[in-house]
Tab-separated table of C-alpha atoms in Angstrom:
chain	number	residue	atom	x	y	z
A	1000	UNK	CA	-6.312	-0.678	28.339
A	1001	UNK	CA	-7.380	-2.822	30.848
A	1002	UNK	CA	-10.110	-4.574	29.902
A	1003	UNK	CA	-10.664	-3.376	26.182
A	1004	UNK	CA	-11.578	-5.402	23.672
A	1005	UNK	CA	-11.248	-5.330	19.459
A	1006	UNK	CA	-14.097	-5.684	17.607
A	1007	UNK	CA	-13.340	-7.276	13.558
A	1008	UNK	CA	-16.429	-5.777	11.716
A	1009	UNK	CA	-17.052	-8.485	8.514
A	1010	UNK	CA	-16.468	-6.896	4.954
A	1011	UNK	CA	-18.142	-7.989	1.631
A	1012	UNK	CA	-16.988	-9.981	-1.540
A	1013	UNK	CA	-16.303	-6.196	-2.935
A	1014	UNK	CA	-14.509	-5.354	-0.295
A	1015	UNK	CA	-16.966	-2.666	1.341
A	1016	UNK	CA	-17.933	-3.078	5.048
A	1017	UNK	CA	-20.502	-5.527	6.430
A	1018	UNK	CA	-23.392	-2.650	7.157
A	1019	UNK	CA	-25.609	-5.289	8.569
A	1020	UNK	CA	-22.979	-7.274	11.055
A	1021	UNK	CA	-21.411	-3.991	12.193
A	1022	UNK	CA	-25.366	-2.600	13.356
A	1023	UNK	CA	-25.280	-5.940	15.210
A	1024	UNK	CA	-21.733	-5.688	16.654
A	1025	UNK	CA	-22.679	-1.765	17.385
A	1026	UNK	CA	-26.114	-2.348	19.138
A	1027	UNK	CA	-24.623	-5.471	21.664
A	1028	UNK	CA	-21.759	-3.414	22.183
A	1029	UNK	CA	-23.888	-0.432	23.110
A	1030	UNK	CA	-23.244	-0.263	26.732
A	1031	UNK	CA	-19.066	0.446	26.189
A	1032	UNK	CA	-18.737	0.664	22.529
A	1033	UNK	CA	-15.969	3.364	22.119
A	1034	UNK	CA	-15.092	3.763	18.345
A	1035	UNK	CA	-15.063	2.256	15.336
A	1036	UNK	CA	-11.464	2.727	12.540
A	1037	UNK	CA	-12.748	3.032	9.264
A	1038	UNK	CA	-10.598	3.943	6.538
A	1039	UNK	CA	-12.331	5.603	3.247
A	1040	UNK	CA	-11.354	4.480	0.677
A	1041	UNK	CA	-11.119	1.734	2.088
A	1042	UNK	CA	-7.929	-0.416	1.905
A	1043	UNK	CA	-9.594	-2.699	-1.042
A	1044	UNK	CA	-9.501	0.453	-3.114
A	1045	UNK	CA	-12.610	1.464	-3.136
A	1046	UNK	CA	-14.935	4.497	-1.787
A	1047	UNK	CA	-17.332	3.126	0.636
A	1048	UNK	CA	-20.845	4.046	-0.536
A	1049	UNK	CA	-22.706	4.075	2.556
A	1050	UNK	CA	-19.798	5.645	4.938
A	1051	UNK	CA	-22.626	7.893	5.996
A	1052	UNK	CA	-24.801	4.857	7.624
A	1053	UNK	CA	-21.785	3.496	8.978
A	1054	UNK	CA	-20.863	6.433	11.290
A	1055	UNK	CA	-23.896	7.199	11.666
A	1056	UNK	CA	-25.019	3.314	13.287
A	1057	UNK	CA	-21.705	3.432	15.527
A	1058	UNK	CA	-23.256	7.816	16.455
A	1059	UNK	CA	-26.483	6.306	17.199
A	1060	UNK	CA	-24.964	3.002	19.739
A	1061	UNK	CA	-23.017	5.834	21.852
A	1062	UNK	CA	-19.414	5.397	19.999
A	1063	UNK	CA	-17.429	7.712	17.912
A	1064	UNK	CA	-15.766	7.389	14.382
A	1065	UNK	CA	-12.014	7.627	14.065
A	1066	UNK	CA	-11.085	8.107	10.389
A	1067	UNK	CA	-7.587	6.561	8.888
A	1068	UNK	CA	-6.257	8.884	6.991
A	1069	UNK	CA	-3.951	6.812	4.937
A	1070	UNK	CA	-5.862	7.481	2.102
A	1071	UNK	CA	-7.097	11.458	1.720
A	1072	UNK	CA	-5.139	11.898	-1.497
A	1073	UNK	CA	-8.336	10.239	-2.935
A	1074	UNK	CA	-10.548	13.312	-0.384
A	1075	UNK	CA	-9.097	16.212	-0.212
A	1076	UNK	CA	-10.876	18.947	-2.603
A	1077	UNK	CA	-13.285	16.602	-2.508
A	1078	UNK	CA	-14.781	15.776	0.701
A	1079	UNK	CA	-15.182	16.788	4.209
A	1080	UNK	CA	-14.700	13.962	7.259
A	1081	UNK	CA	-16.384	15.736	8.963
A	1082	UNK	CA	-19.417	16.027	7.021
A	1083	UNK	CA	-19.761	11.762	6.402
A	1084	UNK	CA	-19.761	11.893	10.385
A	1085	UNK	CA	-16.114	11.598	11.041
A	1086	UNK	CA	-14.816	12.842	15.120
A	1087	UNK	CA	-11.289	12.036	14.488
A	1088	UNK	CA	-8.787	12.339	11.724
A	1089	UNK	CA	-4.985	12.027	11.698
A	1090	UNK	CA	-3.592	13.635	7.979
A	1091	UNK	CA	-0.945	10.671	6.165
A	1092	UNK	CA	1.356	14.287	5.237
A	1093	UNK	CA	3.812	11.293	4.161
A	1094	UNK	CA	1.239	10.295	1.223
A	1095	UNK	CA	-1.340	13.321	1.006
A	1096	UNK	CA	0.848	16.606	1.144
A	1097	UNK	CA	4.526	15.552	-0.223
A	1098	UNK	CA	6.098	14.455	2.431
A	1099	UNK	CA	8.940	11.092	1.714
A	1100	UNK	CA	7.130	7.573	2.709
A	1101	UNK	CA	9.057	5.135	4.276
A	1102	UNK	CA	12.834	5.290	4.846
A	1103	UNK	CA	12.531	8.346	2.901
A	1104	UNK	CA	10.804	9.546	5.699
A	1105	UNK	CA	10.473	10.577	8.497
A	1106	UNK	CA	6.177	10.750	8.351
A	1107	UNK	CA	4.293	13.089	10.435
A	1108	UNK	CA	0.291	12.999	11.196
A	1109	UNK	CA	-1.626	15.689	12.057
A	1110	UNK	CA	-4.571	14.794	13.694
A	1111	UNK	CA	-7.512	16.826	13.548
A	1112	UNK	CA	-10.947	16.276	15.980
A	1113	UNK	CA	-14.257	17.392	16.832
A	1114	UNK	CA	-15.707	19.879	19.372
A	1115	UNK	CA	-16.221	17.251	21.855
A	1116	UNK	CA	-12.834	16.013	21.680
A	1117	UNK	CA	-11.288	19.148	21.810
A	1118	UNK	CA	-11.330	19.797	25.178
A	1119	UNK	CA	-8.790	16.655	25.817
A	1120	UNK	CA	-6.211	17.175	22.712
A	1121	UNK	CA	-2.170	17.089	24.287
A	1122	UNK	CA	-0.745	20.081	26.234
A	1123	UNK	CA	2.754	20.401	26.631
A	1124	UNK	CA	4.886	22.008	29.911
A	1125	UNK	CA	6.518	24.212	28.021
A	1126	UNK	CA	3.992	26.090	25.270
A	1127	UNK	CA	0.552	26.131	26.293
A	1128	UNK	CA	-1.653	23.816	23.918
A	1129	UNK	CA	-4.337	21.749	23.884
A	1130	UNK	CA	-7.609	21.281	25.313
A	1131	UNK	CA	-9.123	22.768	28.995
A	1132	UNK	CA	-8.813	18.650	29.973
A	1133	UNK	CA	-5.570	17.942	28.355
A	1134	UNK	CA	-3.895	15.023	29.001
A	1135	UNK	CA	0.352	15.107	28.989
A	1136	UNK	CA	2.625	15.969	25.829
A	1137	UNK	CA	3.044	12.845	23.038
A	1138	UNK	CA	5.770	15.027	20.860
A	1139	UNK	CA	8.543	16.662	22.113
A	1140	UNK	CA	7.889	19.511	19.645
A	1141	UNK	CA	4.384	21.261	20.224
A	1142	UNK	CA	3.631	21.555	17.215
A	1143	UNK	CA	5.767	18.334	15.713
A	1144	UNK	CA	8.796	18.933	13.191
A	1145	UNK	CA	9.268	22.499	11.701
A	1146	UNK	CA	11.030	20.519	8.734
A	1147	UNK	CA	8.426	18.538	7.975
A	1148	UNK	CA	5.323	20.515	7.737
A	1149	UNK	CA	6.800	23.356	6.060
A	1150	UNK	CA	7.155	20.860	2.632
A	1151	UNK	CA	3.489	20.200	3.244
A	1152	UNK	CA	2.851	23.878	3.867
A	1153	UNK	CA	4.004	24.912	0.689
A	1154	UNK	CA	2.809	22.193	-1.148
A	1155	UNK	CA	-0.578	22.936	-0.074
A	1156	UNK	CA	-0.104	27.183	-0.506
A	1157	UNK	CA	1.590	26.526	-3.703
A	1158	UNK	CA	-1.202	24.433	-5.196
A	1159	UNK	CA	-4.289	26.330	-3.654
A	1160	UNK	CA	-7.810	25.166	-3.157
A	1161	UNK	CA	-8.209	24.077	-7.100
A	1162	UNK	CA	-5.408	22.715	-6.618
A	1163	UNK	CA	-5.409	20.398	-4.321
A	1164	UNK	CA	-8.837	18.980	-5.578
A	1165	UNK	CA	-7.230	18.464	-9.136
A	1166	UNK	CA	-4.547	16.319	-7.472
A	1167	UNK	CA	-6.766	13.979	-5.898
A	1168	UNK	CA	-8.586	13.892	-9.241
A	1169	UNK	CA	-6.041	12.573	-10.912
A	1170	UNK	CA	-5.522	10.374	-8.626
A	1171	UNK	CA	-8.507	8.655	-8.820
A	1172	UNK	CA	-8.153	8.772	-12.689
A	1173	UNK	CA	-4.644	7.135	-12.736
A	1174	UNK	CA	-5.705	4.470	-10.969
A	1175	UNK	CA	-8.911	3.285	-12.810
A	1176	UNK	CA	-6.977	4.092	-16.307
A	1177	UNK	CA	-4.561	1.409	-15.230
A	1178	UNK	CA	-6.474	-0.832	-13.820
A	1179	UNK	CA	-8.585	-0.582	-17.136
A	1180	UNK	CA	-5.473	-1.182	-18.923
A	1181	UNK	CA	-4.316	-4.276	-17.603
A	1182	UNK	CA	-8.038	-6.058	-17.797
A	1183	UNK	CA	-7.728	-9.345	-19.288
A	1184	UNK	CA	-4.344	-9.750	-18.643
A	1185	UNK	CA	-5.016	-9.296	-14.567
A	1186	UNK	CA	-7.745	-9.648	-12.052
A	1187	UNK	CA	-8.634	-6.577	-10.094
A	1188	UNK	CA	-10.135	-8.110	-6.761
A	1189	UNK	CA	-12.164	-4.718	-5.544
A	1190	UNK	CA	-14.103	-2.983	-7.666
A	1191	UNK	CA	-16.754	-0.205	-6.560
A	1192	UNK	CA	-20.673	-0.148	-7.837
A	1193	UNK	CA	-19.515	1.178	-11.305
A	1194	UNK	CA	-16.606	-1.041	-11.723
A	1195	UNK	CA	-14.208	1.588	-11.137
A	1196	UNK	CA	-11.544	1.430	-8.056
A	1197	UNK	CA	-11.093	4.617	-6.420
A	1198	UNK	CA	-6.722	6.354	-5.970
A	1199	UNK	CA	-5.261	2.585	-5.793
A	1200	UNK	CA	-6.424	-1.155	-6.846
A	1201	UNK	CA	-5.215	-4.767	-6.424
A	1202	UNK	CA	-3.809	-7.046	-8.994
A	1203	UNK	CA	-4.624	-10.806	-7.830
A	1204	UNK	CA	-1.435	-12.985	-8.104
A	1205	UNK	CA	-3.309	-16.085	-6.487
A	1206	UNK	CA	-3.911	-17.242	-9.503
A	1207	UNK	CA	-0.534	-17.806	-10.660
A	1208	UNK	CA	0.564	-20.069	-8.138
A	1209	UNK	CA	-1.630	-23.212	-9.192
A	1210	UNK	CA	-0.828	-21.965	-12.916
A	1211	UNK	CA	3.344	-21.751	-12.770
A	1212	UNK	CA	4.123	-22.037	-8.995
A	1213	UNK	CA	4.506	-18.137	-9.766
A	1214	UNK	CA	4.154	-15.716	-6.536
A	1215	UNK	CA	3.541	-12.435	-6.205
A	1216	UNK	CA	6.998	-12.096	-4.902
A	1217	UNK	CA	8.303	-13.317	-8.312
A	1218	UNK	CA	6.288	-10.281	-9.951
A	1219	UNK	CA	7.740	-7.937	-7.589
A	1220	UNK	CA	10.642	-8.423	-8.017
A	1221	UNK	CA	10.199	-8.936	-12.002
A	1222	UNK	CA	9.474	-5.236	-11.825
A	1223	UNK	CA	12.720	-4.802	-10.845
A	1224	UNK	CA	14.847	-5.546	-13.813
A	1225	UNK	CA	11.882	-3.571	-15.892
A	1226	UNK	CA	13.379	-0.594	-13.533
A	1227	UNK	CA	10.076	-0.114	-11.087
A	1228	UNK	CA	10.444	-0.643	-7.505
A	1229	UNK	CA	8.126	-3.490	-6.636
A	1230	UNK	CA	4.510	-2.215	-5.278
A	1231	UNK	CA	2.565	-3.666	-1.926
A	1232	UNK	CA	2.751	-7.293	-1.898
A	1233	UNK	CA	0.145	-9.437	-0.105
A	1234	UNK	CA	-1.844	-6.316	2.185
A	1235	UNK	CA	-4.652	-6.359	1.781
A	1236	UNK	CA	-5.113	-9.284	0.720
A	1237	UNK	CA	-1.925	-12.299	0.727
A	1238	UNK	CA	-0.966	-13.242	-2.296
A	1239	UNK	CA	-2.062	-9.807	-3.989
A	1240	UNK	CA	-0.345	-6.386	-5.152
A	1241	UNK	CA	-1.508	-2.962	-4.978
A	1242	UNK	CA	-1.047	-0.434	-7.648
A	1243	UNK	CA	-1.296	3.132	-6.352
A	1244	UNK	CA	0.076	5.817	-8.972
A	1245	UNK	CA	-1.439	8.811	-7.074
A	1246	UNK	CA	-1.048	12.138	-9.334
A	1247	UNK	CA	2.699	12.962	-9.574
A	1248	UNK	CA	2.933	10.430	-12.684
A	1249	UNK	CA	2.572	11.275	-16.274
A	1250	UNK	CA	0.582	9.198	-18.447
A	1251	UNK	CA	4.031	8.015	-20.033
A	1252	UNK	CA	4.815	7.147	-17.167
A	1253	UNK	CA	1.578	4.647	-15.941
A	1254	UNK	CA	1.729	3.354	-19.475
A	1255	UNK	CA	5.805	2.123	-18.960
A	1256	UNK	CA	4.616	0.866	-15.541
A	1257	UNK	CA	1.547	-0.943	-17.313
A	1258	UNK	CA	3.374	-2.585	-19.815
A	1259	UNK	CA	6.011	-3.909	-17.677
A	1260	UNK	CA	3.719	-5.857	-15.964
A	1261	UNK	CA	1.383	-7.048	-19.050
A	1262	UNK	CA	5.004	-8.207	-20.326
A	1263	UNK	CA	5.421	-10.414	-17.266
A	1264	UNK	CA	2.151	-11.628	-17.640
A	1265	UNK	CA	3.270	-12.856	-21.300
A	1266	UNK	CA	6.708	-14.414	-19.263
A	1267	UNK	CA	3.788	-16.249	-16.785
A	1268	UNK	CA	2.192	-17.434	-19.554
A	1269	UNK	CA	5.016	-18.789	-21.231
A	1270	UNK	CA	5.674	-20.275	-17.880
A	1271	UNK	CA	2.282	-22.062	-17.795
A	1272	UNK	CA	2.342	-23.789	-21.349
A	1273	UNK	CA	5.690	-24.752	-20.239
A	1274	UNK	CA	7.793	-22.442	-23.250
A	1275	UNK	CA	9.771	-21.358	-19.882
A	1276	UNK	CA	10.580	-23.859	-17.088
A	1277	UNK	CA	8.925	-23.560	-13.764
A	1278	UNK	CA	12.015	-23.343	-11.912
A	1279	UNK	CA	14.573	-21.792	-13.929
A	1280	UNK	CA	13.112	-18.760	-15.152
A	1281	UNK	CA	13.399	-14.436	-15.221
A	1282	UNK	CA	10.720	-14.243	-12.844
A	1283	UNK	CA	12.363	-16.940	-10.399
A	1284	UNK	CA	15.453	-15.729	-10.294
A	1285	UNK	CA	15.277	-11.990	-10.332
A	1286	UNK	CA	16.322	-9.505	-10.510
A	1287	UNK	CA	18.788	-10.173	-12.252
A	1288	UNK	CA	22.376	-7.995	-11.190
A	1289	UNK	CA	24.751	-6.191	-13.659
A	1290	UNK	CA	27.604	-9.087	-12.029
A	1291	UNK	CA	24.725	-11.848	-12.548
A	1292	UNK	CA	24.422	-10.426	-16.307
A	1293	UNK	CA	28.245	-10.477	-16.984
A	1294	UNK	CA	29.518	-13.439	-15.239
A	1295	UNK	CA	31.539	-15.587	-17.485
A	1296	UNK	CA	29.116	-18.572	-16.758
A	1297	UNK	CA	25.477	-18.375	-17.767
A	1298	UNK	CA	23.521	-21.607	-16.354
A	1299	UNK	CA	20.026	-20.816	-17.435
A	1300	UNK	CA	17.428	-21.923	-19.847
A	1301	UNK	CA	16.882	-18.138	-21.222
A	1302	UNK	CA	19.007	-15.717	-22.460
A	1303	UNK	CA	21.396	-13.102	-20.587
A	1304	UNK	CA	18.968	-10.990	-22.951
A	1305	UNK	CA	15.901	-11.988	-21.612
A	1306	UNK	CA	17.591	-11.364	-18.097
A	1307	UNK	CA	18.088	-7.772	-18.159
A	1308	UNK	CA	16.851	-6.083	-20.942
A	1309	UNK	CA	12.999	-7.188	-21.207
A	1310	UNK	CA	11.483	-4.300	-22.693
A	1311	UNK	CA	13.231	-1.464	-25.140
A	1312	UNK	CA	13.378	1.392	-22.342
A	1313	UNK	CA	15.368	-1.097	-20.221
A	1314	UNK	CA	18.316	-0.710	-22.850
A	1315	UNK	CA	18.078	3.086	-22.975
A	1316	UNK	CA	17.565	3.776	-19.220
A	1317	UNK	CA	18.701	0.642	-17.719
A	1318	UNK	CA	18.336	1.053	-13.785
A	1319	UNK	CA	20.982	-1.833	-12.268
A	1320	UNK	CA	19.186	-3.783	-8.947
A	1321	UNK	CA	22.334	-3.810	-7.461
A	1322	UNK	CA	22.034	-7.139	-5.112
A	1323	UNK	CA	19.807	-10.204	-6.713
A	1324	UNK	CA	17.487	-12.074	-4.462
A	1325	UNK	CA	18.365	-13.001	-0.838
A	1326	UNK	CA	16.042	-15.248	1.544
A	1327	UNK	CA	13.755	-12.016	2.550
A	1328	UNK	CA	11.996	-13.339	5.896
A	1329	UNK	CA	13.525	-16.442	6.516
A	1330	UNK	CA	16.640	-14.806	9.026
A	1331	UNK	CA	13.105	-13.557	10.877
A	1332	UNK	CA	11.397	-16.334	10.644
A	1333	UNK	CA	14.489	-18.918	11.462
A	1334	UNK	CA	16.263	-16.919	14.586
A	1335	UNK	CA	19.834	-17.154	14.781
A	1336	UNK	CA	22.062	-16.522	18.007
A	1337	UNK	CA	25.282	-14.682	16.719
A	1338	UNK	CA	27.060	-14.311	20.123
A	1339	UNK	CA	29.668	-16.383	20.753
A	1340	UNK	CA	29.216	-20.189	21.852
A	1341	UNK	CA	29.018	-20.518	26.010
A	1342	UNK	CA	32.542	-22.581	25.698
A	1343	UNK	CA	34.214	-18.869	25.230
A	1344	UNK	CA	32.199	-17.403	28.130
A	1345	UNK	CA	33.871	-20.245	30.257
A	1346	UNK	CA	37.246	-19.747	29.133
A	1347	UNK	CA	37.215	-15.853	29.476
A	1348	UNK	CA	36.399	-16.070	33.350
A	1349	UNK	CA	38.828	-18.754	33.994
């Protein structure tokens, strides 16, 4: 949009919004303030304790509040966004309401709004939907994908009001249980005033880069040898990994994941102490495929057993990574043309 500006509000050391900075910016741009986008709980994994004040500051200066629905799985049954000030909210069905995420998608995101915005809801040329001042359609199907939405409907209907509330409570409980278990092994980057996290938390891997030349990527790759898909890396902070256990994992599975991370921390310590080589160690070469482990030659300074079976459960239920480490983002940052050389085009034209 012509003339549109985006301003970033500062955050405090605990990951929460700096209310003073928000108030200053909102007052400065009150003549053209449209909206604030806020994630609650924040992507730092903590609840914004001043969420009501945040919304009120924006409203007092003529703006509206768009709530990012990415973290509704810490709110369902516990809080109502409209009560604390949200004017618009999208709902991530692929996180909160049982729809597959990422490559298992597609995702769906129904939009909720207040009475002031209802007249502008999108219309449709075939089905009568939308408000009195409706904008054009934003989806070919006026109510989205029925094949996807029915899954979320069934999830909500089967759980009921008490069930979805319980799911939110367990998601928060699971994250706090894991964060507490990992204390002393890793630093949890952000916590609320009571020392707790919301439904997710961030583990700081940056100290290991200096002490052992180990990065968050090495930890994520090594987790595959333990049978886990690597979690979110470097978001929202570079050099970290994020854990979001949700409500669906059993305590045994939470413990298995924590045990894997604790074991990996011990492997990092081996590098820090000089027992393991800084360049040739299980983390730097992870993940290890069956083809690599069973090859005739093994030229590493650690054993095949350390590579393939780092924990007891991997001997009973081993998930083998299909490929080893590749060059990751190198191709994105160093583009190479796959077209034939220009000489070949010249020969064809001749």
